[in-house]
């Protein structure tokens, strides 16, 4: 028995050391590290915000809103939970452990799965919430609430948060669930907003019960155990080479896209890009994800978020709305082709043709997003113009910026990642956000400079920048092409390191 | 056709390839043999400008491969699976290469059709993506892909590896026929001494990045090579 536990510790140490090596020895280690540091800052920021909120929300609700603080918080907790699930689904990475090489060694499958699932607990999503609940609970006790009730409330809420962790693991195998959760959130929020149906009337008492009847805390605890076991058995089932570790074979359909032929040599690559998007899970979910960017504008134009009011934010929103595909897919050109980059580099073609087709794809998707965004006219003509101007800017400037940046990113994308039971299926992650920042800030800045004179000039300047970008396309492409050529060997090398 | 001068490739301190002079005349079928780490793939990668040389130059049909991309017009290659696009069907892959090399779909169909025997009915019209084919069938697709567009220089790295015995025999016939009839310069590397002596008129042995043998293939060549590598195995 003693022997066994020493052995287990050794093994855990091995697992951790393997993880550490895969991180430090990765080809894009410095990029990863820089990302981690930036993400760390974000986490710190959120932790601080949550802590302040947790401490101040009680007096705020009591004094400013004249409501019962605990009741009010409980009422809105359901939205918090939904929001957490959605946020996790889109941002939190599922744990990646290279399983296949471990299968033959004397390590029980249970241990591998327990380790991988335990590892997810280290995610900021699990403990960030504590920065809110801990100070809030303390304030509750200080303000004279029954400490036993507060403790069971705290345990209950924590269990809910951790439950969403394992729920996320479960649903990560299913692309539809994330979309459904997001839709449910949108519908509930919408119904609440227009006073048709208020879910908080039903959910509030549930959370309140955690405080009033400590025994109720056992329900989320049971839920947590249940979800853990469900995720556990789900992953364990996948631990066979012909099970979850295997690639799913689908019957191939030949797609010719002959209607694209009119675009000459660009069409050759365009066809492949379409097949790339349609036939690989990773790129498919990325393309689908860009669709959700369209709804981002609702935060800004409905005036529902007070902070987002003001024309400066409208430019921001416009860039986001029309640039969904540009940000989520475009930013990872040419990494999408990393698996067969040597082929492209030896074929009878030039970088310009290759880049042109990627650019065309981005432009078409941007225009398409703009067409879909036309219903925003509902919020006024000025909103329409903001999005139109932002679209022009996206086409004329940001489309080049993503291609230009792509030459340096050099992160191989494994389209057919099949060796990992806990594959990295995230289409939209923190990296996307970080890379997007300059592309969002610059147009806002240009707009701001114009508004020093008048709002119209602001818009005109942004649009003009976009048009100028388009006019100088050849010049810009020559520059970008030169960068790609100069980066060619480094890129080939980086793509080899998987 | 191909001139290599004062070529050196090193990673840090370690030199992996050093070829003072090597010339492959047009139309020759050229075989490269050597143990693992001898520099075969490195040489081919350098010829295709996939890696940068530390010193020296390689010209392919009067084009310095590090300075111009004009060699791509008449050169094709299949080194490994990074030359395949996994999410395409074999047909789409052939069309893609045909498109880049100026062949219409019907021309590609006609061209690929003549390899039906080589494919052994396991490649075309299988409703499978390349990523779902077996390693051997993937290799067949890659090799045939490298023959599309009447190239005058064809580079194949380890074409015999992963193929079943019957296919190896078919491939041997195919390569011999191809190099003789069409007058192309064929460069292949192999670990299989017998295959390479049967296909190539000239064989160069690389050892630790240097040329240690350069022979015109004759009846006793296979024996020579076997003796050489047997000695190598004693040394190590």
XYZ file of C-alpha atoms in Angstrom:
734
model
C 0.000 0.000 0.000
C 2.805 2.325 1.074
C 4.738 1.318 -2.010
C 1.740 2.044 -4.141
C 1.319 5.586 -2.924
C 4.985 6.418 -3.488
C 4.582 5.036 -6.968
C 1.535 7.208 -7.557
C 3.401 10.305 -6.483
C 6.282 9.501 -8.755
C 3.892 9.064 -11.611
C 2.120 12.330 -10.966
C 5.510 13.981 -10.953
C 6.259 12.343 -14.307
C 3.017 13.648 -15.753
C 3.709 17.166 -14.565
C 7.250 17.032 -15.882
C 6.015 15.815 -19.287
C 3.605 18.724 -19.414
C 6.332 21.160 -18.484
C 8.638 19.806 -21.198
C 5.955 19.975 -23.844
C 5.494 23.625 -22.909
C 9.139 24.704 -22.680
C 10.360 22.668 -25.628
C 7.622 23.739 -27.975
C 8.905 25.486 -31.078
C 6.865 28.575 -30.406
C 7.881 28.628 -26.759
C 8.609 32.350 -26.586
C 5.278 33.197 -28.194
C 3.529 30.863 -25.780
C 5.366 32.374 -22.855
C 4.545 35.938 -23.859
C 0.909 34.931 -24.256
C 0.897 33.293 -20.844
C 2.311 36.415 -19.225
C -0.269 38.625 -20.900
C -3.020 36.233 -19.931
C -1.649 36.340 -16.398
C -2.108 40.101 -16.354
C -5.668 39.707 -17.549
C -6.330 37.196 -14.794
C -4.881 39.598 -12.229
C -7.078 42.368 -13.523
C -10.176 40.223 -13.261
C -9.207 38.968 -9.822
C -8.872 42.542 -8.589
C -12.150 43.575 -10.182
C -13.980 40.622 -8.684
C -12.486 41.194 -5.252
C -13.572 44.821 -5.248
C -17.019 43.874 -6.490
C -17.324 41.164 -3.869
C -16.493 43.597 -1.116
C -18.569 46.519 -2.333
C -21.640 44.910 -3.851
C -23.270 44.405 -0.462
C -23.280 48.034 0.707
C -24.052 49.160 -2.851
C -27.224 47.084 -3.159
C -28.299 47.901 0.355
C -27.739 51.638 0.229
C -28.160 52.594 -3.400
C -30.827 50.132 -4.505
C -32.493 49.564 -1.145
C -32.788 45.837 -1.783
C -31.722 42.777 0.122
C -28.154 42.136 -1.092
C -28.100 38.343 -0.810
C -31.511 37.990 -2.467
C -30.460 40.262 -5.309
C -27.160 38.495 -5.907
C -28.900 35.125 -5.837
C -31.431 36.375 -8.320
C -28.805 37.153 -10.934
C -26.532 34.234 -10.187
C -28.246 32.151 -12.871
C -27.008 34.559 -15.525
C -23.576 34.383 -13.997
C -23.626 30.621 -14.338
C -24.764 30.692 -17.954
C -22.262 33.367 -18.786
C -19.543 31.300 -17.141
C -20.434 28.250 -19.224
C -20.353 30.248 -22.437
C -17.132 32.009 -21.530
C -15.486 28.733 -20.624
C -16.685 27.091 -23.769
C -15.172 29.731 -25.988
C -12.041 30.609 -24.072
C -10.986 27.882 -21.679
C -8.710 25.351 -23.269
C -9.472 21.714 -22.756
C -6.547 19.840 -21.264
C -4.198 18.307 -23.736
C -2.345 15.179 -22.749
C -0.700 13.089 -25.372
C -2.353 9.815 -24.515
C -1.414 7.254 -27.125
C 2.229 6.791 -25.997
C 1.073 6.254 -22.402
C -1.443 3.535 -23.131
C 1.012 0.643 -23.109
C 2.783 1.578 -19.920
C 1.830 0.226 -16.534
C -0.301 3.216 -15.649
C -3.966 2.621 -15.148
C -6.222 4.440 -17.545
C -8.152 5.797 -14.594
C -5.063 7.600 -13.394
C -4.383 9.185 -16.741
C -7.931 10.442 -16.946
C -8.001 11.608 -13.331
C -4.783 13.501 -13.933
C -6.021 15.177 -17.091
C -9.293 16.125 -15.452
C -7.630 17.277 -12.268
C -5.366 19.477 -14.316
C -8.354 21.471 -15.532
C -8.934 22.643 -11.958
C -5.871 24.849 -12.233
C -7.701 26.936 -14.806
C -8.371 30.519 -13.784
C -12.029 29.953 -14.498
C -12.299 27.822 -11.402
C -10.704 30.102 -8.892
C -11.419 33.575 -10.297
C -14.946 33.274 -8.939
C -13.526 32.862 -5.460
C -12.299 36.430 -5.593
C -15.927 37.441 -5.626
C -17.499 34.832 -3.361
C -14.914 34.948 -0.571
C -15.098 38.707 0.154
C -18.844 38.669 -0.397
C -19.266 35.829 2.108
C -17.087 37.613 4.630
C -19.157 40.759 4.278
C -22.317 38.668 4.724
C -21.057 37.241 8.020
C -19.837 40.639 9.202
C -23.235 42.116 8.415
C -24.825 39.599 10.721
C -25.922 36.748 8.462
C -25.942 33.287 9.928
C -22.443 31.933 9.273
C -23.593 28.351 8.798
C -25.935 29.445 6.056
C -23.241 31.558 4.448
C -20.853 28.612 4.487
C -23.336 26.311 2.784
C -24.159 29.042 0.268
C -20.438 29.413 -0.424
C -19.923 25.666 -0.845
C -23.011 25.447 -3.052
C -21.918 28.231 -5.359
C -18.386 26.859 -5.559
C -19.814 23.485 -6.499
C -21.831 25.116 -9.258
C -18.718 26.829 -10.584
C -16.737 23.597 -10.549
C -19.668 21.808 -12.135
C -19.454 24.146 -15.080
C -15.820 23.079 -15.394
C -16.775 19.461 -15.979
C -19.829 20.391 -17.947
C -17.452 22.226 -20.228
C -15.325 19.103 -20.614
C -18.405 17.104 -21.486
C -19.733 19.543 -24.020
C -16.391 20.262 -25.569
C -16.830 17.101 -27.535
C -19.890 18.583 -29.055
C -19.747 21.783 -31.015
C -23.475 22.309 -30.916
C -23.791 22.569 -27.158
C -21.770 25.760 -26.921
C -23.970 27.390 -29.516
C -27.095 26.179 -27.722
C -25.900 27.535 -24.360
C -25.157 30.858 -25.974
C -28.579 30.937 -27.610
C -30.332 30.055 -24.344
C -28.460 32.857 -22.626
C -29.409 35.301 -25.384
C -33.053 34.251 -25.400
C -33.433 34.336 -21.615
C -31.681 37.674 -21.419
C -33.821 39.029 -24.237
C -37.086 37.803 -22.686
C -36.052 39.276 -19.367
C -35.160 42.572 -21.033
C -38.554 42.932 -22.666
C -40.334 41.675 -19.523
C -41.919 38.604 -21.039
C -40.298 35.907 -18.960
C -38.031 36.363 -15.990
C -36.081 33.242 -15.148
C -34.588 34.871 -12.062
C -37.997 34.595 -10.376
C -37.502 30.833 -10.433
C -33.746 30.593 -10.071
C -33.360 33.155 -7.295
C -35.098 31.019 -4.638
C -32.922 28.054 -5.611
C -29.741 29.907 -4.715
C -31.440 31.491 -1.721
C -32.271 27.992 -0.462
C -28.536 27.279 -0.236
C -28.401 29.877 2.498
C -31.665 29.163 4.229
C -31.459 25.370 4.234
C -27.812 24.306 4.499
C -28.785 20.774 3.510
C -29.590 22.137 0.063
C -25.878 22.615 -0.576
C -25.676 18.879 -1.057
C -27.576 19.210 -4.320
C -24.858 21.122 -6.198
C -22.299 18.845 -4.561
C -24.086 15.828 -5.946
C -24.323 17.563 -9.305
C -20.578 18.157 -9.215
C -19.837 14.519 -8.452
C -22.261 13.413 -11.128
C -20.733 15.647 -13.800
C -17.216 14.616 -12.845
C -18.129 10.965 -13.194
C -19.931 11.564 -16.465
C -16.962 13.411 -17.945
C -14.659 10.764 -16.546
C -16.427 7.839 -18.151
C -16.855 9.801 -21.361
C -13.125 10.321 -21.644
C -12.248 6.873 -20.466
C -14.335 5.399 -23.216
C -12.238 7.359 -25.653
C -8.999 5.748 -24.560
C -8.792 3.226 -27.358
C -6.949 3.656 -30.592
C -10.115 2.859 -32.481
C -12.271 4.833 -30.030
C -11.912 8.471 -29.109
C -8.279 8.484 -30.122
C -9.164 7.492 -33.664
C -10.004 9.862 -36.391
C -13.551 9.748 -37.450
C -13.708 8.791 -41.063
C -16.366 10.389 -43.119
C -17.273 9.485 -46.642
C -15.520 11.912 -48.903
C -17.472 13.938 -51.390
C -15.670 15.433 -54.319
C -16.455 19.120 -54.538
C -15.473 20.952 -57.656
C -16.711 24.494 -57.065
C -16.564 25.051 -60.811
C -18.329 28.396 -60.360
C -15.060 29.684 -58.904
C -13.094 28.980 -62.074
C -13.671 32.476 -63.404
C -11.177 33.776 -60.831
C -8.258 32.135 -62.596
C -5.330 30.951 -60.520
C -6.738 32.539 -57.377
C -9.604 30.072 -57.706
C -7.242 27.114 -57.387
C -6.402 28.164 -53.852
C -9.876 29.473 -53.061
C -11.331 26.039 -53.755
C -8.853 24.478 -51.368
C -9.631 27.064 -48.724
C -13.328 26.281 -48.964
C -12.590 22.571 -48.635
C -10.263 23.339 -45.742
C -13.044 25.128 -43.921
C -15.724 22.576 -44.708
C -13.782 19.398 -44.036
C -11.806 20.044 -40.878
C -13.398 20.371 -37.499
C -11.022 23.016 -36.285
C -11.474 25.372 -39.210
C -15.178 24.660 -39.429
C -15.882 25.740 -35.879
C -13.688 28.788 -36.443
C -15.768 29.832 -39.409
C -18.988 29.222 -37.478
C -17.633 31.208 -34.592
C -17.095 34.240 -36.765
C -20.846 34.285 -37.240
C -21.349 35.098 -33.565
C -19.274 38.241 -33.897
C -22.289 39.663 -35.704
C -24.250 39.782 -32.477
C -21.537 41.557 -30.603
C -22.955 44.867 -31.714
C -26.030 44.336 -29.564
C -23.963 45.182 -26.494
C -23.130 48.537 -28.002
C -26.128 49.700 -29.954
C -28.882 48.711 -27.548
C -27.327 50.942 -24.908
C -27.738 48.063 -22.474
C -24.165 48.374 -21.289
C -23.706 51.913 -20.102
C -19.935 51.813 -20.492
C -20.235 51.090 -24.205
C -22.240 54.152 -25.050
C -20.633 56.666 -27.328
C -19.510 56.803 -30.938
C -15.959 55.718 -30.134
C -17.324 52.356 -29.122
C -19.491 52.252 -32.242
C -16.367 52.200 -34.429
C -15.042 49.416 -32.254
C -18.287 47.484 -32.626
C -18.365 47.991 -36.387
C -14.864 46.539 -36.762
C -15.924 43.545 -34.706
C -19.219 42.963 -36.483
C -17.826 42.936 -39.999
C -14.498 41.426 -39.024
C -15.557 38.142 -37.418
C -14.032 35.951 -40.087
C -11.058 38.238 -40.473
C -10.195 37.926 -36.794
C -10.952 34.296 -36.161
C -9.778 32.758 -39.433
C -7.676 35.412 -41.147
C -5.298 35.892 -38.256
C -4.091 32.328 -38.589
C -3.128 32.505 -42.245
C -0.815 30.810 -43.283
C -0.887 28.448 -40.282
C -3.974 26.758 -41.669
C -1.763 25.381 -44.417
C 1.070 24.410 -42.079
C 0.589 20.667 -42.597
C 1.489 20.854 -46.279
C 3.490 24.053 -46.485
C 6.476 22.299 -48.166
C 4.160 21.238 -50.985
C 3.026 24.798 -51.568
C 6.629 25.984 -51.470
C 7.684 23.643 -54.272
C 4.721 24.115 -56.571
C 4.767 26.253 -59.632
C 3.192 29.269 -58.017
C 4.146 32.460 -56.268
C 3.364 33.801 -52.841
C 1.314 36.530 -54.429
C -1.221 34.105 -55.877
C -1.425 32.314 -52.586
C -1.851 35.516 -50.569
C -4.305 36.890 -53.082
C -6.656 33.985 -52.604
C -6.509 34.301 -48.825
C -7.165 38.001 -49.142
C -10.081 37.417 -51.494
C -11.575 34.942 -49.038
C -11.293 37.423 -46.188
C -12.776 40.248 -48.253
C -15.717 38.157 -49.420
C -16.415 37.034 -45.855
C -16.175 40.622 -44.606
C -18.610 41.889 -47.227
C -20.903 38.996 -46.407
C -20.785 39.876 -42.703
C -21.652 43.433 -43.597
C -24.678 42.281 -45.610
C -25.835 40.229 -42.655
C -25.365 43.216 -40.359
C -27.751 45.442 -42.312
C -30.640 44.780 -39.867
C -28.694 46.951 -37.410
C -30.381 49.815 -39.290
C -33.096 49.241 -36.701
C -30.886 51.144 -34.276
C -30.600 54.104 -36.616
C -28.897 55.160 -39.828
C -25.819 56.342 -38.001
C -25.278 52.787 -36.766
C -25.534 51.607 -40.367
C -22.879 54.096 -41.434
C -20.587 53.196 -38.574
C -20.647 49.546 -39.633
C -20.217 50.438 -43.299
C -17.178 52.585 -42.592
C -15.716 49.909 -40.351
C -16.241 47.351 -43.122
C -14.317 49.511 -45.560
C -11.553 49.850 -43.015
C -11.470 46.112 -42.417
C -11.132 45.467 -46.125
C -8.636 48.225 -46.793
C -6.376 47.933 -43.766
C -7.073 45.058 -41.410
C -7.121 42.480 -44.191
C -3.482 43.352 -44.896
C -2.582 43.478 -41.232
C -3.726 39.902 -40.659
C -1.730 38.633 -43.635
C 1.279 40.642 -42.557
C 1.060 39.391 -38.979
C 0.567 35.851 -40.235
C 4.085 35.824 -41.645
C 5.393 36.029 -38.085
C 2.967 33.915 -36.100
C 4.262 30.536 -37.270
C 2.167 28.359 -35.050
C 1.464 25.095 -36.781
C -2.200 24.137 -36.702
C -2.896 20.453 -36.610
C -6.097 20.113 -38.588
C -6.432 16.419 -37.909
C -5.347 16.234 -34.300
C -6.325 12.685 -33.575
C -3.677 11.429 -31.222
C -4.961 13.427 -28.320
C -8.098 12.288 -26.576
C -8.355 15.735 -25.100
C -7.775 17.450 -28.388
C -7.470 21.168 -28.608
C -10.730 21.958 -30.288
C -10.828 25.599 -29.445
C -11.480 27.767 -32.397
C -11.535 31.071 -30.654
C -9.162 31.622 -27.809
C -7.267 34.200 -25.901
C -4.592 34.419 -28.595
C -7.171 35.589 -31.058
C -8.186 38.335 -28.677
C -4.645 39.517 -28.063
C -3.764 39.576 -31.733
C -6.915 41.534 -32.449
C -6.191 44.435 -30.159
C -4.086 46.593 -32.532
C -6.569 46.034 -35.327
C -9.319 47.385 -33.093
C -7.500 50.232 -31.433
C -6.021 51.852 -34.535
C -9.323 52.716 -36.279
C -10.758 54.020 -33.007
C -7.697 56.235 -32.717
C -8.089 57.521 -36.279
C -11.736 58.225 -35.591
C -10.847 60.030 -32.401
C -8.371 62.290 -34.213
C -11.112 63.228 -36.689
C -13.677 63.922 -34.012
C -11.419 66.606 -32.611
C -12.842 68.575 -35.522
C -16.205 66.910 -36.123
C -17.828 63.495 -35.917
C -18.317 63.373 -39.677
C -14.629 63.973 -40.236
C -13.877 61.105 -37.873
C -15.940 58.693 -39.919
C -14.594 60.092 -43.174
C -11.003 59.615 -42.012
C -11.577 55.983 -41.108
C -13.270 55.326 -44.448
C -10.560 57.204 -46.313
C -7.838 55.121 -44.664
C -9.645 52.017 -45.857
C -10.049 53.302 -49.416
C -6.396 54.363 -49.563
C -5.398 50.902 -48.403
C -7.405 49.380 -51.233
C -5.931 51.773 -53.765
C -2.396 50.809 -52.817
C -3.084 47.100 -52.778
C -0.281 46.249 -55.185
C 2.290 48.159 -53.238
C 1.185 46.626 -49.950
C 1.148 43.148 -51.424
C 4.663 43.548 -52.761
C 5.828 44.414 -49.255
C 3.952 41.555 -47.641
C 5.204 39.147 -50.268
C 8.785 40.212 -49.564
C 8.256 39.515 -45.864
C 6.825 36.085 -46.594
C 9.778 35.241 -48.812
C 12.240 36.376 -46.160
C 10.422 34.318 -43.523
C 10.009 31.245 -45.700
C 12.714 29.007 -44.233
C 11.954 29.957 -40.655
C 8.288 29.250 -41.227
C 9.032 25.871 -42.790
C 11.202 25.042 -39.820
C 8.606 26.136 -37.288
C 5.856 24.120 -38.969
C 8.013 21.037 -38.728
C 8.115 21.283 -34.950
C 4.863 19.856 -33.727
C 21.070 19.886 -65.070
C 21.994 20.237 -61.423
C 25.242 21.765 -60.179
C 26.242 21.783 -56.559
C 29.241 23.866 -55.582
C 31.016 24.135 -52.220
C 27.813 23.259 -50.451
C 27.855 23.355 -46.674
C 24.983 23.030 -44.257
C 25.466 23.115 -40.538
C 23.226 23.506 -37.539
C 25.229 25.466 -35.021
C 28.563 23.703 -34.679
C 27.385 20.507 -36.275
C 28.002 20.080 -39.967
C 25.381 17.888 -41.582
C 26.240 18.267 -45.247
C 29.442 19.178 -47.096
C 29.580 18.591 -50.843
C 32.414 20.148 -52.707
C 31.196 19.424 -56.174
C 28.376 17.380 -57.650
C 26.945 17.521 -61.114
C 23.882 15.636 -62.307
C 23.564 15.809 -66.102
C 20.197 16.180 -67.744
C 18.324 12.915 -68.246
C 20.270 10.958 -65.654
C 18.595 8.708 -63.126
C 20.460 9.450 -59.955
C 20.329 7.397 -56.776
C 21.336 8.586 -53.345
C 22.064 6.038 -50.627
C 23.365 6.325 -47.106
C 22.523 5.480 -43.525
C 20.220 7.547 -41.371
C 21.669 10.973 -40.747
C 23.887 10.799 -43.846
C 22.211 13.917 -45.228
C 20.036 12.546 -48.029
C 16.849 14.372 -47.097
C 18.850 17.471 -46.208
C 20.355 17.486 -49.701
C 16.970 17.125 -51.364
C 15.449 19.790 -49.109
C 18.269 22.155 -50.015
C 17.784 21.437 -53.705
C 14.122 22.408 -53.288
C 15.047 25.518 -51.284
C 13.156 24.237 -48.266
C 16.194 24.847 -46.085
C 18.774 27.571 -46.402
C 22.371 26.651 -47.213
C 25.108 27.738 -44.867
C 27.558 28.074 -47.758
C 27.805 27.354 -51.461
C 25.157 27.154 -54.123
C 22.841 24.820 -55.955
C 21.730 25.554 -59.473
C 18.906 23.647 -61.077
C 18.751 24.159 -64.848
C 20.827 27.362 -64.636
C 18.619 28.727 -61.832
C 20.225 29.389 -58.464
C 17.503 27.931 -56.261
C 18.151 30.343 -53.406
C 17.841 33.389 -55.636
C 15.033 32.661 -58.072
C 11.917 30.527 -58.071
C 12.043 29.747 -61.784
C 13.120 26.163 -61.066
C 9.621 25.408 -59.802
C 8.317 25.402 -63.364
C 10.164 22.240 -64.345
C 10.800 20.565 -60.975
C 8.492 18.367 -58.934
C 9.041 16.508 -55.700
C 7.588 14.176 -53.145
C 9.591 14.018 -49.937
C 7.094 13.098 -47.229
C 3.504 13.479 -46.101
C 3.883 17.256 -45.865
C 3.531 17.179 -49.638
C -0.017 15.882 -49.329
C -3.138 17.822 -48.438
C -4.984 15.562 -46.033
C -8.479 16.920 -46.490
C -8.586 16.431 -50.245
C -9.633 13.330 -52.119
C -6.892 11.888 -54.372
C -8.725 13.230 -57.423
C -8.926 16.733 -55.975
C -5.271 16.597 -55.044
C -4.295 15.679 -58.607
C -6.526 18.428 -60.005
C -4.948 20.930 -57.609
C -1.455 20.092 -58.835
C -2.718 19.982 -62.420
C -4.226 23.454 -62.004
C -0.922 24.826 -60.755
C 0.934 23.168 -63.619
C -1.490 24.275 -66.292
C -3.338 21.016 -66.986
C -7.088 20.834 -67.438
C -9.133 18.373 -65.401
C -9.641 16.061 -68.357
C -5.907 16.074 -69.055
C -5.273 15.188 -65.414
C -7.884 12.414 -65.600
C -6.224 10.962 -68.676
C -2.776 11.206 -67.127
C -3.722 9.695 -63.794
C -5.735 7.003 -65.561
C -2.574 5.336 -66.840
C -1.539 4.570 -63.248
C -4.630 2.483 -62.510
C -2.394 -0.599 -62.369
C 0.006 1.084 -59.946
C -2.866 2.204 -57.708
C -4.230 -1.335 -57.620
C -7.768 -0.016 -57.381
C -7.205 1.394 -53.897
C -6.814 5.057 -54.613
C -9.210 6.476 -57.181
C -12.954 6.725 -56.591
C -12.658 5.414 -53.043
C -14.634 8.285 -51.509
C -11.847 8.802 -49.015
C -9.772 11.791 -48.083
C -6.009 11.446 -48.321
C -5.719 11.561 -44.527
C -7.834 8.395 -44.343
C -5.767 6.392 -46.835
C -3.099 3.959 -45.631
C 0.518 5.141 -45.580
C 1.289 3.097 -48.685
C -1.589 4.481 -50.685
C -0.729 8.001 -49.576
C 2.744 7.411 -50.949
C 1.365 6.265 -54.285
C -0.671 9.451 -54.532
C 2.355 11.571 -53.685
C 4.556 9.871 -56.267
C 2.002 10.134 -59.064
C 1.339 13.737 -58.036
C 5.031 14.430 -58.576
C 4.821 13.122 -62.136
C 2.063 15.513 -63.213
C 2.884 18.365 -65.572
C 5.800 16.843 -67.563
C 8.544 17.916 -65.143
C 12.142 17.585 -66.283
C 13.469 17.136 -62.749
C 11.740 14.758 -60.337
C 12.882 14.388 -56.735
C 11.600 11.446 -54.675
C 12.731 10.754 -51.118
C 12.500 7.080 -50.145
C 9.864 6.191 -52.717
C 10.021 2.477 -51.894
C 9.489 2.759 -48.158
C 6.029 1.773 -46.857
C 5.024 0.127 -50.152
C 3.954 -3.495 -50.338
C 6.242 -5.848 -52.321
C 4.082 -5.915 -55.464
C 3.851 -2.160 -55.538
C 7.607 -1.852 -55.087
C 8.079 -3.948 -58.206
C 5.542 -1.881 -60.117
C 7.167 1.327 -58.943
C 10.572 0.086 -60.111
C 9.197 -0.585 -63.585
C 7.421 2.729 -63.588
C 10.472 4.752 -62.591
C 12.764 2.967 -65.050
C 10.340 3.475 -67.881
C 9.753 7.067 -66.886
C 13.420 8.033 -66.703
C 14.285 6.335 -70.006
C 11.362 7.321 -72.190
C 10.716 10.865 -71.163
C 14.361 11.863 -70.731
C 13.828 13.356 -67.296
C 16.388 13.817 -64.559
C 15.266 11.565 -61.748
C 16.689 11.884 -58.256
C 15.732 9.278 -55.706
C 17.049 8.264 -52.334
C 16.638 4.848 -50.843
C 17.708 2.474 -48.123
C 17.026 -0.465 -50.396
C 20.273 -1.093 -52.260
C 18.769 -3.574 -54.675
C 15.945 -1.307 -55.796
C 18.178 1.677 -56.234
C 20.738 -0.237 -58.301
C 17.974 -1.555 -60.521
C 16.504 1.874 -61.175
C 19.454 4.262 -61.239
C 22.303 4.537 -63.712
C 24.429 6.350 -61.176
C 24.673 5.957 -57.449
C 26.169 8.315 -54.917
C 26.807 7.197 -51.360
C 26.601 9.808 -48.634
C 28.191 9.273 -45.263
C 28.035 11.876 -42.495
C 27.187 14.527 -45.033
C 30.006 13.766 -47.446
C 30.178 11.906 -50.742
C 32.158 8.723 -50.197
C 31.268 6.876 -53.398
C 30.120 7.941 -56.849
C 29.561 4.984 -59.142
C 28.123 4.275 -62.547
C 25.816 1.331 -61.989
C 27.171 -2.002 -63.235
C 26.456 -5.622 -62.501
C 28.777 -5.722 -59.513
C 27.538 -2.431 -58.035
C 25.056 -4.060 -55.694
C 27.802 -6.267 -54.264
C 30.104 -3.277 -53.887
C 27.486 -1.364 -51.968
C 26.633 -4.302 -49.743
C 30.300 -4.745 -48.869
C 30.599 -1.042 -48.116
C 27.632 -0.947 -45.757
C 28.666 -4.230 -44.132
C 31.985 -2.580 -43.306
C 30.148 0.453 -41.931
C 28.187 -1.787 -39.611
C 31.468 -3.305 -38.323
C 32.864 0.154 -37.602
C 29.923 1.177 -35.533
